[in-house]
XYZ file of C-alpha atoms in Angstrom:
384
model
C -0.158 -0.218 -0.131
C 1.138 3.615 -0.800
C -0.033 5.697 3.031
C 0.872 9.771 1.837
C 0.793 11.515 5.137
C 0.590 15.116 6.066
C 1.589 16.238 9.812
C 2.445 20.104 9.765
C 4.230 20.315 13.864
C 6.712 18.483 15.985
C 3.992 16.699 17.704
C 2.392 15.614 14.838
C 5.777 14.488 13.346
C 5.977 12.171 16.639
C 2.702 10.379 16.575
C 2.291 10.027 12.741
C 6.399 8.132 13.337
C 4.625 6.040 15.452
C 1.900 5.172 13.607
C 3.682 4.320 10.607
C 6.076 2.356 12.492
C 2.841 0.400 13.277
C 1.466 0.501 9.967
C 4.928 -1.348 8.744
C 4.936 -4.304 10.791
C 1.547 -5.164 9.563
C 1.780 -3.887 6.271
C 5.180 -5.797 4.079
C 5.001 -3.872 1.213
C 4.503 -0.135 2.857
C 5.593 2.706 0.820
C 5.565 6.403 2.621
C 5.340 9.733 0.828
C 5.006 12.968 3.502
C 4.791 15.983 4.565
C 6.589 15.715 8.355
C 9.617 16.108 10.365
C 12.992 14.147 10.848
C 10.954 10.959 13.004
C 8.968 10.129 10.691
C 11.688 10.301 8.084
C 13.568 7.630 10.748
C 10.568 5.540 10.004
C 11.448 5.746 5.740
C 9.873 6.679 2.921
C 10.222 9.936 0.937
C 10.165 13.279 2.353
C 8.374 16.108 0.423
C 8.472 18.981 2.597
C 9.917 19.674 6.292
C 7.370 20.691 9.377
C 8.981 23.611 10.222
C 8.440 25.118 6.272
C 4.479 24.632 7.156
C 4.197 25.513 11.176
C 3.523 29.177 11.303
C 0.833 29.765 14.128
C -0.808 32.920 15.000
C -3.102 35.809 12.629
C 0.214 37.571 11.997
C 2.888 34.829 11.506
C 0.487 33.374 8.843
C -0.055 36.397 7.171
C 3.333 36.909 6.759
C 4.314 33.818 5.095
C 1.531 33.615 3.044
C 2.862 33.535 -0.391
C 5.128 30.046 1.215
C 1.860 28.435 2.652
C -0.096 28.921 -0.201
C 2.825 27.119 -2.478
C 3.154 24.336 -0.286
C -0.551 23.665 -0.903
C -0.196 23.844 -4.286
C 2.841 21.486 -4.096
C 1.325 18.933 -2.025
C -1.269 18.518 -4.135
C 0.107 18.161 -7.241
C 2.695 15.947 -5.298
C -0.699 13.607 -4.358
C -1.854 13.402 -7.938
C 1.748 12.216 -9.680
C 2.409 9.635 -6.818
C -1.218 8.294 -5.951
C -1.104 7.209 -2.723
C -3.484 4.486 -1.769
C -4.686 6.601 1.004
C -4.099 9.736 2.853
C -3.941 10.254 6.251
C -3.720 13.332 7.589
C -2.604 14.139 11.258
C -3.814 17.007 13.482
C -3.216 20.409 11.511
C -6.506 21.263 10.136
C -6.027 24.617 9.070
C -3.544 22.885 6.024
C -5.050 19.049 6.050
C -8.657 19.926 5.710
C -7.752 21.815 2.603
C -6.185 18.545 0.803
C -8.878 16.510 2.067
C -11.093 18.799 0.339
C -8.879 18.474 -2.671
C -8.677 14.857 -2.898
C -12.620 14.519 -2.365
C -12.957 16.222 -5.486
C -10.506 15.238 -7.529
C -9.012 11.667 -6.517
C -11.252 8.471 -5.691
C -8.918 7.461 -2.672
C -10.169 7.661 1.412
C -9.016 10.105 3.016
C -7.850 8.942 6.832
C -7.817 11.267 10.157
C -5.512 10.181 13.003
C -6.119 12.390 15.786
C -8.784 14.236 14.828
C -9.483 18.565 14.810
C -10.061 20.181 17.902
C -13.130 21.510 16.892
C -15.230 20.589 20.089
C -13.012 24.412 21.581
C -12.507 26.403 18.323
C -14.373 25.834 14.180
C -16.817 23.865 15.092
C -18.368 24.785 12.031
C -15.652 22.379 10.112
C -17.654 19.325 10.911
C -19.584 20.338 7.671
C -15.924 19.674 6.183
C -15.132 16.769 8.079
C -18.287 14.740 6.930
C -18.203 15.809 3.471
C -14.417 15.262 2.921
C -13.328 12.648 5.591
C -13.837 8.994 5.347
C -12.306 7.583 8.580
C -11.886 9.787 11.417
C -9.063 8.542 14.841
C -9.140 10.169 18.117
C -7.624 9.940 20.714
C -9.612 11.455 23.140
C -12.478 9.700 24.834
C -14.667 12.666 25.262
C -14.391 12.951 21.145
C -16.829 10.123 20.408
C -20.005 12.084 22.126
C -19.195 14.468 20.680
C -18.729 13.797 16.959
C -21.515 10.889 17.485
C -23.900 12.407 19.489
C -23.845 15.766 18.893
C -22.647 15.630 15.067
C -23.727 11.826 14.010
C -20.537 11.314 12.522
C -18.813 8.134 13.449
C -15.410 7.918 14.916
C -13.064 5.566 16.109
C -11.265 5.695 20.179
C -7.993 4.224 19.204
C -6.684 5.043 23.000
C -4.166 7.826 23.643
C -0.144 7.504 23.242
C 0.423 9.752 26.386
C -0.601 6.839 28.413
C 1.511 4.384 26.423
C 4.973 6.589 26.672
C 4.321 7.080 29.942
C 3.749 3.396 30.897
C 7.007 2.550 29.112
C 8.889 5.049 30.793
C 7.978 4.922 34.566
C 9.071 1.041 33.487
C 12.409 1.735 32.570
C 13.007 4.304 34.570
C 14.959 3.273 37.879
C 16.804 6.221 39.241
C 16.406 7.149 43.113
C 15.108 10.725 43.943
C 18.699 11.176 46.031
C 20.571 10.061 43.030
C 18.172 12.436 40.450
C 19.000 15.429 43.088
C 22.718 14.775 42.724
C 23.139 14.303 38.956
C 21.523 17.699 38.804
C 22.999 19.533 41.609
C 20.291 20.046 43.464
C 19.481 19.581 47.586
C 17.090 16.796 49.332
C 14.211 19.256 49.672
C 10.738 17.754 47.778
C 10.191 19.924 44.543
C 8.072 22.025 42.831
C 8.227 21.026 39.088
C 7.657 24.170 36.875
C 6.479 22.970 33.141
C 5.934 26.717 31.464
C 5.530 25.373 27.945
C 7.407 24.966 24.994
C 7.570 28.163 23.546
C 9.538 31.039 24.148
C 6.188 33.122 24.373
C 4.835 30.802 26.982
C 7.620 30.846 28.830
C 7.687 34.747 29.068
C 4.576 34.977 29.911
C 4.037 32.018 32.922
C 7.022 31.557 34.178
C 8.118 34.689 36.329
C 4.197 34.710 38.062
C 5.201 30.594 38.350
C 8.352 31.129 40.252
C 6.771 33.880 42.458
C 4.100 31.791 43.640
C 6.607 28.522 44.467
C 9.134 30.838 46.556
C 6.349 30.833 48.927
C 7.314 27.535 49.711
C 10.474 27.910 51.308
C 10.720 24.135 52.679
C 10.274 23.281 48.630
C 13.191 23.391 45.818
C 12.278 24.962 42.854
C 12.625 23.099 39.255
C 12.018 24.860 35.655
C 11.216 21.706 32.955
C 12.971 23.140 30.264
C 11.829 22.862 27.019
C 13.915 20.626 24.626
C 13.682 23.382 21.292
C 14.220 26.045 23.984
C 18.090 27.214 24.509
C 18.864 27.479 28.168
C 20.306 30.318 28.142
C 17.063 31.650 27.282
C 15.863 30.244 30.801
C 18.341 33.003 32.076
C 16.833 36.389 32.327
C 13.741 34.511 34.712
C 16.022 32.088 37.285
C 19.126 34.047 37.176
C 17.974 35.867 40.468
C 15.806 33.615 41.901
C 16.805 29.869 43.916
C 15.693 28.648 40.679
C 17.159 25.514 39.156
C 16.322 24.156 35.336
C 16.401 20.597 34.217
C 16.302 20.417 30.348
C 15.121 17.870 28.227
C 14.058 15.693 30.778
C 10.509 16.098 31.767
C 9.422 12.760 32.613
C 12.750 12.462 34.852
C 11.584 15.711 36.425
C 7.862 14.455 37.245
C 9.252 11.055 38.420
C 10.468 12.539 41.404
C 8.550 16.194 41.848
C 5.819 16.388 44.550
C 3.761 19.455 43.295
C 3.773 21.542 39.788
C 2.380 23.997 37.864
C 1.488 23.826 34.346
C 0.504 25.347 31.585
C -2.249 23.872 29.220
C -1.725 21.125 26.877
C 0.062 17.946 26.989
C 1.603 18.975 30.061
C -1.583 18.247 32.037
C -2.579 15.377 31.090
C 1.442 14.120 31.141
C 1.773 15.596 34.971
C -1.828 13.407 35.895
C -0.661 10.493 34.107
C 2.426 10.455 36.556
C 0.285 10.943 39.661
C 1.675 14.190 40.603
C -1.048 17.173 41.864
C -0.717 20.488 40.011
C -2.328 23.965 39.103
C -3.040 24.484 35.657
C -1.958 28.233 34.683
C -1.940 30.290 31.801
C -1.368 33.832 31.354
C -3.591 35.649 27.988
C -3.456 39.344 26.452
C -6.253 41.371 27.351
C -7.864 38.875 30.475
C -10.937 40.463 30.641
C -11.247 39.773 26.992
C -10.739 36.473 27.120
C -12.584 35.627 29.923
C -15.444 37.376 28.266
C -14.748 34.688 25.121
C -15.056 31.649 27.256
C -18.112 32.744 28.262
C -19.739 33.422 25.189
C -17.484 32.458 22.114
C -15.463 29.312 22.845
C -17.473 26.304 23.449
C -15.659 24.140 26.194
C -15.584 25.149 29.924
C -11.837 23.987 30.128
C -8.508 24.614 28.847
C -6.820 21.369 30.324
C -7.153 17.907 29.266
C -7.485 16.684 32.684
C -10.780 18.508 33.361
C -11.788 18.022 29.394
C -11.273 14.542 30.078
C -13.570 13.967 33.388
C -15.789 16.572 32.006
C -15.103 18.491 35.370
C -12.349 20.962 37.363
C -10.088 18.415 38.781
C -6.849 20.633 38.671
C -7.264 24.531 39.199
C -7.103 26.457 35.967
C -6.068 29.942 36.717
C -6.360 31.720 33.210
C -6.676 34.668 32.128
C -8.030 37.377 34.963
C -7.528 34.760 37.608
C -3.388 34.389 36.783
C -2.307 36.032 39.789
C 1.028 35.202 41.390
C -1.620 34.781 44.840
C -4.176 32.682 43.701
C -1.443 30.288 42.049
C 0.203 30.091 45.846
C -3.179 29.246 47.400
C -4.242 26.273 44.682
C -0.461 25.040 45.085
C -0.802 24.844 49.123
C -3.921 23.285 48.723
C -2.248 19.995 46.911
C 0.887 19.982 48.882
C 1.231 16.248 51.439
C -1.160 16.305 53.808
C -3.525 18.920 52.694
C -7.107 17.484 52.093
C -7.225 18.877 48.147
C -3.870 16.091 47.328
C -5.874 12.936 48.091
C -8.957 14.582 45.823
C -6.827 15.093 43.013
C -4.996 12.293 43.193
C -8.237 9.899 43.319
C -9.745 11.929 40.593
C -6.457 11.117 38.523
C -7.041 7.296 38.466
C -10.254 7.862 37.516
C -8.979 9.523 34.378
C -6.474 6.755 33.856
C -9.374 4.674 33.560
C -11.103 6.188 31.114
C -8.001 6.263 28.836
C -7.775 2.612 28.686
C -4.945 0.515 28.077
C -5.440 0.802 23.608
C -1.695 1.149 21.807
C -2.760 3.970 19.796
C -1.040 4.103 16.278
C -0.519 0.395 16.636
C -4.751 -0.332 16.861
C -4.792 2.668 14.454
C -2.987 0.917 11.803
C -5.017 -1.967 12.643
C -8.272 -0.155 12.011
C -6.782 1.975 8.968
C -5.104 -1.620 7.045
C -8.894 -3.504 7.469
C -10.237 -0.296 6.072
C -8.495 -0.372 3.058
C -8.894 -3.949 2.301
C -12.763 -3.442 2.753
C -12.105 -0.815 -0.179
C -9.881 -2.991 -2.165
C -12.556 -5.937 -2.199
C -15.805 -3.511 -2.717
C -13.443 -1.787 -5.886
C -12.610 -5.980 -7.255
């Protein structure tokens, strides 16, 4: 089978590469061609464009790079028609991928599958029309997306499991380092750790980290350790930690969470990772024009929460301090409630167990690969 994959971001490169490995294990005649990244290239196949030439976020960056984006889209369309794949597999990145899905439906009679569904439950719900029209199969990694698509929009999808669950389970089985050894290796002392996960992009770190540090400094019996993002140079953090009693551990977030007592975390996958490591957390997210953002959450944005933990639980398991609630005093107060021996800690850990149960034990890329190959075999039988 000839598989054409499109991933437009670093996370998509990771998830697509794992799906490709699973497809290879089930299909001995697999051929890959893709828009993606280095991880996908390691699996094999023909890279056409690197995601770094696609990944522009925000109105101004997209506007400035619009000619490049349009050129890449034209190239992608021509390349699909020239290579004649058996299936298109889109990975997240809806702004680009849904346009490709529409093009394929109008010009080429092959199935379009979507792995890691667009988050239209949070924003741009009208895109359901495009998905229904242009996407043949949709594979979700979040269990709450099933009722959203199937009950609210009458569109059948497949929940294949969450890849973060398997990644963390695999890491925890292999990780044997003791707390004292971790601290010695990173020149830390032996006090319990408050971990700060301030995001993976420089703007996020700039907006969130100073307040996180000031809130954590209220607790002198703890040491503060920042999780340095792999894509951010360690020197970038110096302006925030130089005058504070703070250490940084770069590119070892899982190791840090394995040894942390509590955490302050920005939104995103990091909130789910923290929960799966059973570390109580406070979610912090600074925003420009806080009151306007609060208005948007009440009247425009379609979800009640920003963290995956609360979205999966469909209730507030972890406190979310964003927009007008993002204040140092609020962060410190919520952090105190989840320290050891405080009542909020036990309640949060119990809720974590329920969330873990909801996610299940399916290995997402393996499950998705089996479903994809089964569906393609049905298509082939129908054509014959």
